GROMACS .gro file of N, CA and C in nm:
model
  420
    1MET      N    1   0.086  -0.117   0.000
    1MET     CA    2   0.000   0.000   0.000
    1MET      C    3   0.090   0.123   0.000
    2ASN      N    4   0.054   0.224  -0.077
    2ASN     CA    5   0.131   0.349  -0.081
    2ASN      C    6   0.095   0.433   0.043
    3ILE      N    7   0.199   0.492   0.104
    3ILE     CA    8   0.179   0.578   0.221
    3ILE      C    9   0.231   0.716   0.182
    4SER      N   10   0.142   0.816   0.189
    4SER     CA   11   0.180   0.953   0.149
    4SER      C   12   0.265   1.022   0.254
    5PHE      N   13   0.237   0.994   0.380
    5PHE     CA   14   0.309   1.059   0.489
    5PHE      C   15   0.294   0.977   0.613
    6GLY      N   16   0.386   0.999   0.711
    6GLY     CA   17   0.377   0.933   0.839
    6GLY      C   18   0.406   0.784   0.832
    7VAL      N   19   0.381   0.718   0.943
    7VAL     CA   20   0.398   0.574   0.955
    7VAL      C   21   0.272   0.520   1.019
    8PRO      N   22   0.209   0.419   0.959
    8PRO     CA   23   0.087   0.364   1.018
    8PRO      C   24   0.110   0.319   1.162
    9GLN      N   25   0.018   0.354   1.250
    9GLN     CA   26   0.033   0.322   1.390
    9GLN      C   27   0.042   0.170   1.408
   10GLY      N   28   0.139   0.126   1.488
   10GLY     CA   29   0.155  -0.015   1.519
   10GLY      C   30   0.228  -0.093   1.412
   11SER      N   31   0.268  -0.030   1.301
   11SER     CA   32   0.331  -0.105   1.192
   11SER      C   33   0.477  -0.136   1.221
   12ILE      N   34   0.543  -0.052   1.297
   12ILE     CA   35   0.684  -0.076   1.326
   12ILE      C   36   0.704  -0.057   1.477
   13HIS      N   37   0.725  -0.166   1.548
   13HIS     CA   38   0.736  -0.160   1.693
   13HIS      C   39   0.870  -0.108   1.742
   14VAL      N   40   0.977  -0.152   1.682
   14VAL     CA   41   1.111  -0.115   1.728
   14VAL      C   42   1.149   0.022   1.674
   15LEU      N   43   1.127   0.049   1.548
   15LEU     CA   44   1.169   0.174   1.488
   15LEU      C   45   1.067   0.287   1.504
   16GLY      N   46   0.949   0.258   1.551
   16GLY     CA   47   0.844   0.359   1.564
   16GLY      C   48   0.888   0.485   1.636
   17PRO      N   49   0.941   0.474   1.759
   17PRO     CA   50   0.985   0.595   1.831
   17PRO      C   51   1.095   0.672   1.758
   18VAL      N   52   1.187   0.599   1.694
   18VAL     CA   53   1.295   0.666   1.621
   18VAL      C   54   1.237   0.742   1.503
   19LEU      N   55   1.149   0.679   1.428
   19LEU     CA   56   1.088   0.744   1.314
   19LEU      C   57   1.005   0.865   1.357
   20PHE      N   58   0.934   0.854   1.469
   20PHE     CA   59   0.855   0.967   1.515
   20PHE      C   60   0.947   1.084   1.550
   21ASN      N   61   1.059   1.057   1.616
   21ASN     CA   62   1.153   1.164   1.652
   21ASN      C   63   1.210   1.232   1.528
   22ILE      N   64   1.237   1.155   1.425
   22ILE     CA   65   1.283   1.215   1.299
   22ILE      C   66   1.171   1.299   1.239
   23TYR      N   67   1.050   1.251   1.250
   23TYR     CA   68   0.933   1.319   1.194
   23TYR      C   69   0.911   1.456   1.258
   24VAL      N   70   0.934   1.468   1.390
   24VAL     CA   71   0.909   1.593   1.462
   24VAL      C   72   1.038   1.669   1.491
   25ASN      N   73   1.151   1.626   1.436
   25ASN     CA   74   1.279   1.687   1.466
   25ASN      C   75   1.286   1.836   1.437
   26ASP      N   76   1.218   1.884   1.335
   26ASP     CA   77   1.227   2.026   1.299
   26ASP      C   78   1.131   2.115   1.375
   27LEU      N   79   1.056   2.059   1.469
   27LEU     CA   80   0.960   2.139   1.546
   27LEU      C   81   1.028   2.257   1.614
   28SER      N   82   1.142   2.236   1.674
   28SER     CA   83   1.210   2.347   1.746
   28SER      C   84   1.257   2.457   1.653
   29ASP      N   85   1.268   2.430   1.522
   29ASP     CA   86   1.307   2.534   1.426
   29ASP      C   87   1.203   2.646   1.419
   30ASN      N   88   1.081   2.618   1.462
   30ASN     CA   89   0.971   2.715   1.457
   30ASN      C   90   0.962   2.800   1.585
   31LEU      N   91   1.058   2.786   1.674
   31LEU     CA   92   1.048   2.851   1.804
   31LEU      C   93   1.134   2.975   1.819
   32ASP      N   94   1.205   3.015   1.716
   32ASP     CA   95   1.291   3.132   1.722
   32ASP      C   96   1.393   3.112   1.835
   33SER      N   97   1.393   3.195   1.937
   33SER     CA   98   1.490   3.181   2.046
   33SER      C   99   1.428   3.122   2.172
   34ILE      N  100   1.307   3.072   2.162
   34ILE     CA  101   1.242   3.005   2.276
   34ILE      C  102   1.302   2.865   2.289
   35LYS      N  103   1.334   2.826   2.410
   35LYS     CA  104   1.394   2.695   2.434
   35LYS      C  105   1.285   2.588   2.441
   36SER      N  106   1.323   2.466   2.406
   36SER     CA  107   1.228   2.357   2.411
   36SER      C  108   1.295   2.230   2.461
   37TYR      N  109   1.214   2.142   2.512
   37TYR     CA  110   1.255   2.010   2.557
   37TYR      C  111   1.155   1.911   2.498
   38GLN      N  112   1.205   1.813   2.424
   38GLN     CA  113   1.118   1.716   2.363
   38GLN      C  114   1.151   1.576   2.413
   39TYR      N  115   1.047   1.501   2.443
   39TYR     CA  116   1.064   1.361   2.478
   39TYR      C  117   0.944   1.287   2.419
   40ALA      N  118   0.972   1.195   2.329
   40ALA     CA  119   0.869   1.121   2.259
   40ALA      C  120   0.771   1.220   2.195
   41ASP      N  121   0.643   1.213   2.229
   41ASP     CA  122   0.546   1.303   2.168
   41ASP      C  123   0.511   1.422   2.255
   42ASP      N  124   0.587   1.445   2.361
   42ASP     CA  125   0.566   1.561   2.449
   42ASP      C  126   0.670   1.668   2.421
   43THR      N  127   0.627   1.791   2.415
   43THR     CA  128   0.718   1.905   2.397
   43THR      C  129   0.690   2.008   2.504
   44THR      N  130   0.795   2.056   2.569
   44THR     CA  131   0.784   2.162   2.668
   44THR      C  132   0.862   2.280   2.613
   45ILE      N  133   0.798   2.397   2.608
   45ILE     CA  134   0.871   2.518   2.570
   45ILE      C  135   0.879   2.606   2.693
   46TYR      N  136   0.990   2.678   2.704
   46TYR     CA  137   1.008   2.757   2.825
   46TYR      C  138   1.096   2.878   2.800
   47ILE      N  139   1.079   2.976   2.887
   47ILE     CA  140   1.163   3.095   2.885
   47ILE      C  141   1.208   3.124   3.027
   48HIS      N  142   1.317   3.197   3.038
   48HIS     CA  143   1.367   3.242   3.168
   48HIS      C  144   1.376   3.393   3.159
   49GLU      N  145   1.312   3.464   3.251
   49GLU     CA  146   1.308   3.608   3.241
   49GLU      C  147   1.291   3.673   3.377
   50LYS      N  148   1.342   3.794   3.389
   50LYS     CA  149   1.320   3.874   3.508
   50LYS      C  150   1.175   3.921   3.508
   51PRO      N  151   1.114   3.935   3.625
   51PRO     CA  152   0.973   3.977   3.631
   51PRO      C  153   0.945   4.106   3.555
   52ALA      N  154   1.038   4.202   3.554
   52ALA     CA  155   1.015   4.329   3.486
   52ALA      C  156   1.001   4.312   3.335
   53ASN      N  157   1.060   4.207   3.280
   53ASN     CA  158   1.057   4.184   3.135
   53ASN      C  159   0.957   4.076   3.095
   54LEU      N  160   0.878   4.031   3.189
   54LEU     CA  161   0.790   3.916   3.165
   54LEU      C  162   0.687   3.942   3.054
   55LYS      N  163   0.629   4.059   3.050
   55LYS     CA  164   0.525   4.088   2.949
   55LYS      C  165   0.584   4.079   2.806
   56ALA      N  166   0.700   4.136   2.785
   56ALA     CA  167   0.762   4.131   2.652
   56ALA      C  168   0.796   3.988   2.614
   57ARG      N  169   0.845   3.911   2.707
   57ARG     CA  170   0.880   3.771   2.679
   57ARG      C  171   0.753   3.687   2.657
   58GLU      N  172   0.647   3.724   2.726
   58GLU     CA  173   0.521   3.652   2.706
   58GLU      C  174   0.472   3.672   2.563
   59GLU      N  175   0.493   3.790   2.507
   59GLU     CA  176   0.454   3.816   2.368
   59GLU      C  177   0.536   3.730   2.273
   60LYS      N  178   0.664   3.712   2.302
   60LYS     CA  179   0.751   3.627   2.220
   60LYS      C  180   0.708   3.481   2.233
   61LEU      N  181   0.671   3.441   2.355
   61LEU     CA  182   0.623   3.305   2.378
   61LEU      C  183   0.493   3.280   2.302
   62GLN      N  184   0.405   3.382   2.298
   62GLN     CA  185   0.280   3.368   2.224
   62GLN      C  186   0.307   3.349   2.075
   63LYS      N  187   0.404   3.421   2.024
   63LYS     CA  188   0.442   3.406   1.883
   63LYS      C  189   0.489   3.263   1.856
   64ALA      N  190   0.567   3.207   1.948
   64ALA     CA  191   0.614   3.069   1.935
   64ALA      C  192   0.495   2.972   1.942
   65LEU      N  193   0.401   2.998   2.031
   65LEU     CA  194   0.283   2.912   2.041
   65LEU      C  195   0.200   2.917   1.913
   66ASP      N  196   0.188   3.036   1.853
   66ASP     CA  197   0.116   3.050   1.727
   66ASP      C  198   0.183   2.968   1.618
   67SER      N  199   0.316   2.974   1.616
   67SER     CA  200   0.392   2.897   1.519
   67SER      C  201   0.374   2.748   1.543
   68LEU      N  202   0.376   2.707   1.668
   68LEU     CA  203   0.358   2.566   1.701
   68LEU      C  204   0.217   2.518   1.666
   69ALA      N  205   0.120   2.604   1.680
   69ALA     CA  206  -0.018   2.566   1.649
   69ALA      C  207  -0.036   2.540   1.501
   70SER      N  208   0.040   2.609   1.416
   70SER     CA  209   0.027   2.588   1.272
   70SER      C  210   0.123   2.480   1.222
   71TRP      N  211   0.233   2.455   1.291
   71TRP     CA  212   0.332   2.358   1.247
   71TRP      C  213   0.274   2.217   1.230
   72PRO      N  214   0.198   2.164   1.326
   72PRO     CA  215   0.152   2.025   1.313
   72PRO      C  216   0.071   1.998   1.186
   73SER      N  217  -0.010   2.094   1.143
   73SER     CA  218  -0.092   2.071   1.025
   73SER      C  219  -0.007   2.050   0.901
   74SER      N  220   0.109   2.116   0.894
   74SER     CA  221   0.198   2.098   0.778
   74SER      C  222   0.260   1.958   0.781
   75CYS      N  223   0.258   1.892   0.898
   75CYS     CA  224   0.314   1.758   0.912
   75CYS      C  225   0.203   1.654   0.930
   76ASN      N  226   0.078   1.696   0.911
   76ASN     CA  227  -0.037   1.609   0.927
   76ASN      C  228  -0.047   1.554   1.069
   77LEU      N  229  -0.013   1.637   1.166
   77LEU     CA  230  -0.030   1.606   1.307
   77LEU      C  231  -0.125   1.709   1.364
   78SER      N  232  -0.158   1.698   1.493
   78SER     CA  233  -0.242   1.800   1.555
   78SER      C  234  -0.189   1.832   1.694
   79LEU      N  235  -0.204   1.958   1.732
   79LEU     CA  236  -0.165   2.005   1.865
   79LEU      C  237  -0.281   1.981   1.960
   80ASN      N  238  -0.257   1.915   2.070
   80ASN     CA  239  -0.363   1.888   2.166
   80ASN      C  240  -0.372   2.007   2.262
   81THR      N  241  -0.462   2.101   2.229
   81THR     CA  242  -0.474   2.222   2.310
   81THR      C  243  -0.531   2.193   2.449
   82LYS      N  244  -0.597   2.081   2.467
   82LYS     CA  245  -0.648   2.044   2.599
   82LYS      C  246  -0.536   2.006   2.694
   83LYS      N  247  -0.422   1.960   2.640
   83LYS     CA  248  -0.308   1.923   2.722
   83LYS      C  249  -0.204   2.033   2.731
   84THR      N  250  -0.220   2.143   2.660
   84THR     CA  251  -0.125   2.252   2.659
   84THR      C  252  -0.156   2.346   2.773
   85LYS      N  253  -0.063   2.363   2.865
   85LYS     CA  254  -0.083   2.440   2.988
   85LYS      C  255   0.029   2.539   3.010
   86VAL      N  256   0.010   2.629   3.108
   86VAL     CA  257   0.109   2.731   3.144
   86VAL      C  258   0.141   2.716   3.293
   87VAL      N  259   0.270   2.723   3.326
   87VAL     CA  260   0.314   2.729   3.466
   87VAL      C  261   0.418   2.841   3.475
   88LEU      N  262   0.406   2.926   3.573
   88LEU     CA  263   0.501   3.034   3.596
   88LEU      C  264   0.580   2.998   3.722
   89PHE      N  265   0.705   2.959   3.702
   89PHE     CA  266   0.790   2.917   3.814
   89PHE      C  267   0.864   3.036   3.873
   90SER      N  268   0.870   3.040   4.005
   90SER     CA  269   0.948   3.141   4.076
   90SER      C  270   0.961   3.097   4.221
   91THR      N  271   1.050   3.164   4.294
   91THR     CA  272   1.056   3.134   4.437
   91THR      C  273   0.936   3.199   4.505
   92LYS      N  274   0.907   3.154   4.623
   92LYS     CA  275   0.794   3.209   4.698
   92LYS      C  276   0.813   3.358   4.725
   93GLN      N  277   0.937   3.397   4.757
   93GLN     CA  278   0.967   3.536   4.787
   93GLN      C  279   0.951   3.624   4.660
   94LEU      N  280   1.006   3.578   4.549
   94LEU     CA  281   0.996   3.653   4.425
   94LEU      C  282   0.850   3.667   4.380
   95SER      N  283   0.776   3.561   4.396
   95SER     CA  284   0.634   3.564   4.360
   95SER      C  285   0.558   3.665   4.444
   96ARG      N  286   0.588   3.669   4.573
   96ARG     CA  287   0.520   3.762   4.663
   96ARG      C  288   0.556   3.907   4.629
   97VAL      N  289   0.684   3.936   4.612
   97VAL     CA  290   0.731   4.072   4.587
   97VAL      C  291   0.676   4.126   4.454
   98HIS      N  292   0.670   4.041   4.351
   98HIS     CA  293   0.627   4.084   4.218
   98HIS      C  294   0.483   4.043   4.185
   99GLU      N  295   0.414   3.989   4.286
   99GLU     CA  296   0.274   3.946   4.271
   99GLU      C  297   0.257   3.850   4.152
  100LEU      N  298   0.348   3.756   4.138
  100LEU     CA  299   0.344   3.664   4.025
  100LEU      C  300   0.233   3.560   4.037
  101ASP      N  301   0.191   3.532   4.162
  101ASP     CA  302   0.084   3.434   4.176
  101ASP      C  303  -0.048   3.483   4.118
  102THR      N  304  -0.062   3.614   4.103
  102THR     CA  305  -0.184   3.669   4.042
  102THR      C  306  -0.155   3.730   3.905
  103TYR      N  307  -0.035   3.708   3.851
  103TYR     CA  308   0.001   3.761   3.720
  103TYR      C  309  -0.094   3.704   3.616
  104PRO      N  310  -0.159   3.790   3.539
  104PRO     CA  311  -0.259   3.740   3.442
  104PRO      C  312  -0.194   3.693   3.311
  105THR      N  313  -0.179   3.564   3.294
  105THR     CA  314  -0.126   3.513   3.168
  105THR      C  315  -0.237   3.513   3.064
  106SER      N  316  -0.202   3.549   2.943
  106SER     CA  317  -0.302   3.555   2.835
  106SER      C  318  -0.260   3.468   2.717
  107LEU      N  319  -0.182   3.366   2.743
  107LEU     CA  320  -0.133   3.280   2.637
  107LEU      C  321  -0.243   3.189   2.583
  108SER      N  322  -0.237   3.164   2.453
  108SER     CA  323  -0.335   3.074   2.391
  108SER      C  324  -0.266   2.989   2.285
  109ALA      N  325  -0.328   2.879   2.253
  109ALA     CA  326  -0.276   2.789   2.148
  109ALA      C  327  -0.395   2.742   2.064
  110GLY      N  328  -0.385   2.763   1.936
  110GLY     CA  329  -0.492   2.721   1.846
  110GLY      C  330  -0.625   2.786   1.879
  111GLY      N  331  -0.621   2.911   1.930
  111GLY     CA  332  -0.743   2.982   1.962
  111GLY      C  333  -0.802   2.949   2.098
  112THR      N  334  -0.735   2.863   2.173
  112THR     CA  335  -0.782   2.823   2.306
  112THR      C  336  -0.693   2.885   2.412
  113LYS      N  337  -0.754   2.960   2.506
  113LYS     CA  338  -0.677   3.020   2.616
  113LYS      C  339  -0.620   2.908   2.701
  114LEU      N  340  -0.492   2.919   2.734
  114LEU     CA  341  -0.425   2.814   2.809
  114LEU      C  342  -0.452   2.827   2.958
  115GLU      N  343  -0.481   2.716   3.019
  115GLU     CA  344  -0.503   2.710   3.163
  115GLU      C  345  -0.369   2.723   3.236
  116ARG      N  346  -0.368   2.801   3.342
  116ARG     CA  347  -0.247   2.816   3.423
  116ARG      C  348  -0.255   2.718   3.539
  117LEU      N  349  -0.150   2.639   3.555
  117LEU     CA  350  -0.143   2.540   3.661
  117LEU      C  351  -0.044   2.587   3.769
  118THR      N  352  -0.058   2.529   3.886
  118THR     CA  353   0.039   2.557   3.994
  118THR      C  354   0.147   2.450   4.002
  119SER      N  355   0.128   2.341   3.927
  119SER     CA  356   0.231   2.236   3.921
  119SER      C  357   0.212   2.160   3.791
  120THR      N  358   0.319   2.091   3.752
  120THR     CA  359   0.313   2.010   3.630
  120THR      C  360   0.407   1.893   3.646
  121LYS      N  361   0.381   1.789   3.570
  121LYS     CA  362   0.463   1.669   3.576
  121LYS      C  363   0.544   1.661   3.447
  122LEU      N  364   0.674   1.642   3.462
  122LEU     CA  365   0.764   1.629   3.348
  122LEU      C  366   0.854   1.509   3.375
  123GLN      N  367   0.847   1.411   3.287
  123GLN     CA  368   0.927   1.290   3.302
  123GLN      C  369   0.908   1.224   3.438
  124GLY      N  370   0.785   1.223   3.487
  124GLY     CA  371   0.753   1.156   3.613
  124GLY      C  372   0.782   1.237   3.737
  125THR      N  373   0.835   1.357   3.725
  125THR     CA  374   0.864   1.441   3.840
  125THR      C  375   0.769   1.559   3.840
  126THR      N  376   0.708   1.584   3.955
  126THR     CA  377   0.615   1.696   3.967
  126THR      C  378   0.693   1.821   4.008
  127PHE      N  379   0.676   1.926   3.931
  127PHE     CA  380   0.738   2.057   3.961
  127PHE      C  381   0.629   2.154   4.003
  128GLN      N  382   0.651   2.219   4.115
  128GLN     CA  383   0.554   2.315   4.166
  128GLN      C  384   0.600   2.457   4.132
  129GLU      N  385   0.504   2.548   4.111
  129GLU     CA  386   0.538   2.683   4.069
  129GLU      C  387   0.629   2.755   4.168
  130ASN      N  388   0.623   2.721   4.297
  130ASN     CA  389   0.707   2.786   4.397
  130ASN      C  390   0.841   2.714   4.417
  131LEU      N  391   0.871   2.620   4.327
  131LEU     CA  392   0.998   2.546   4.326
  131LEU      C  393   1.018   2.458   4.448
  132LYS      N  394   0.912   2.424   4.517
  132LYS     CA  395   0.920   2.329   4.628
  132LYS      C  396   0.909   2.189   4.571
  133TRP      N  397   0.980   2.092   4.630
  133TRP     CA  398   0.970   1.955   4.585
  133TRP      C  399   0.837   1.897   4.624
  134ASN      N  400   0.789   1.805   4.544
  134ASN     CA  401   0.663   1.740   4.575
  134ASN      C  402   0.685   1.626   4.672
  135GLU      N  403   0.581   1.551   4.695
  135GLU     CA  404   0.587   1.441   4.792
  135GLU      C  405   0.683   1.330   4.749
  136ASP      N  406   0.721   1.326   4.620
  136ASP     CA  407   0.815   1.225   4.573
  136ASP      C  408   0.955   1.245   4.631
  137PHE      N  409   0.985   1.366   4.679
  137PHE     CA  410   1.118   1.398   4.726
  137PHE      C  411   1.116   1.451   4.870
  138GLN      N  412   1.060   1.375   4.958
  138GLN     CA  413   1.057   1.419   5.099
  138GLN      C  414   1.195   1.396   5.160
  139SER      N  415   1.239   1.494   5.235
  139SER     CA  416   1.370   1.480   5.300
  139SER      C  417   1.358   1.387   5.421
  140PRO      N  418   1.467   1.320   5.457
  140PRO     CA  419   1.463   1.225   5.569
  140PRO      C  420   1.448   1.295   5.703
   0.00000   0.00000   0.00000
């Protein structure tokens, strides 16, 4: 059977993850200077910024999100906007001084406003917005 694009699901068990990584390898090219972390079919994009510059960087992040929202269609994939979230990490003191816990994020992906979370899981580790370790890392 002729295949125009992609790899049929379940057709290649050993090479499937490798082929998928090759398939999405150019995703980060659409992010300009925004950093990204990719593992399998999950992508995390992130920025590091001083609170005073946060609004300008948020605009750059929105531009990257817009680019990411259009990128999958060119590869016959889709962005899952229900799983796309925002977390603003800072220390408790920095958050209090700059009122970051109430900072109004206005980021969206594919026309959907992104939900802001207070924690997220990455590679099995839960990260909290105040940089405190979760219950997985209790000290003795």
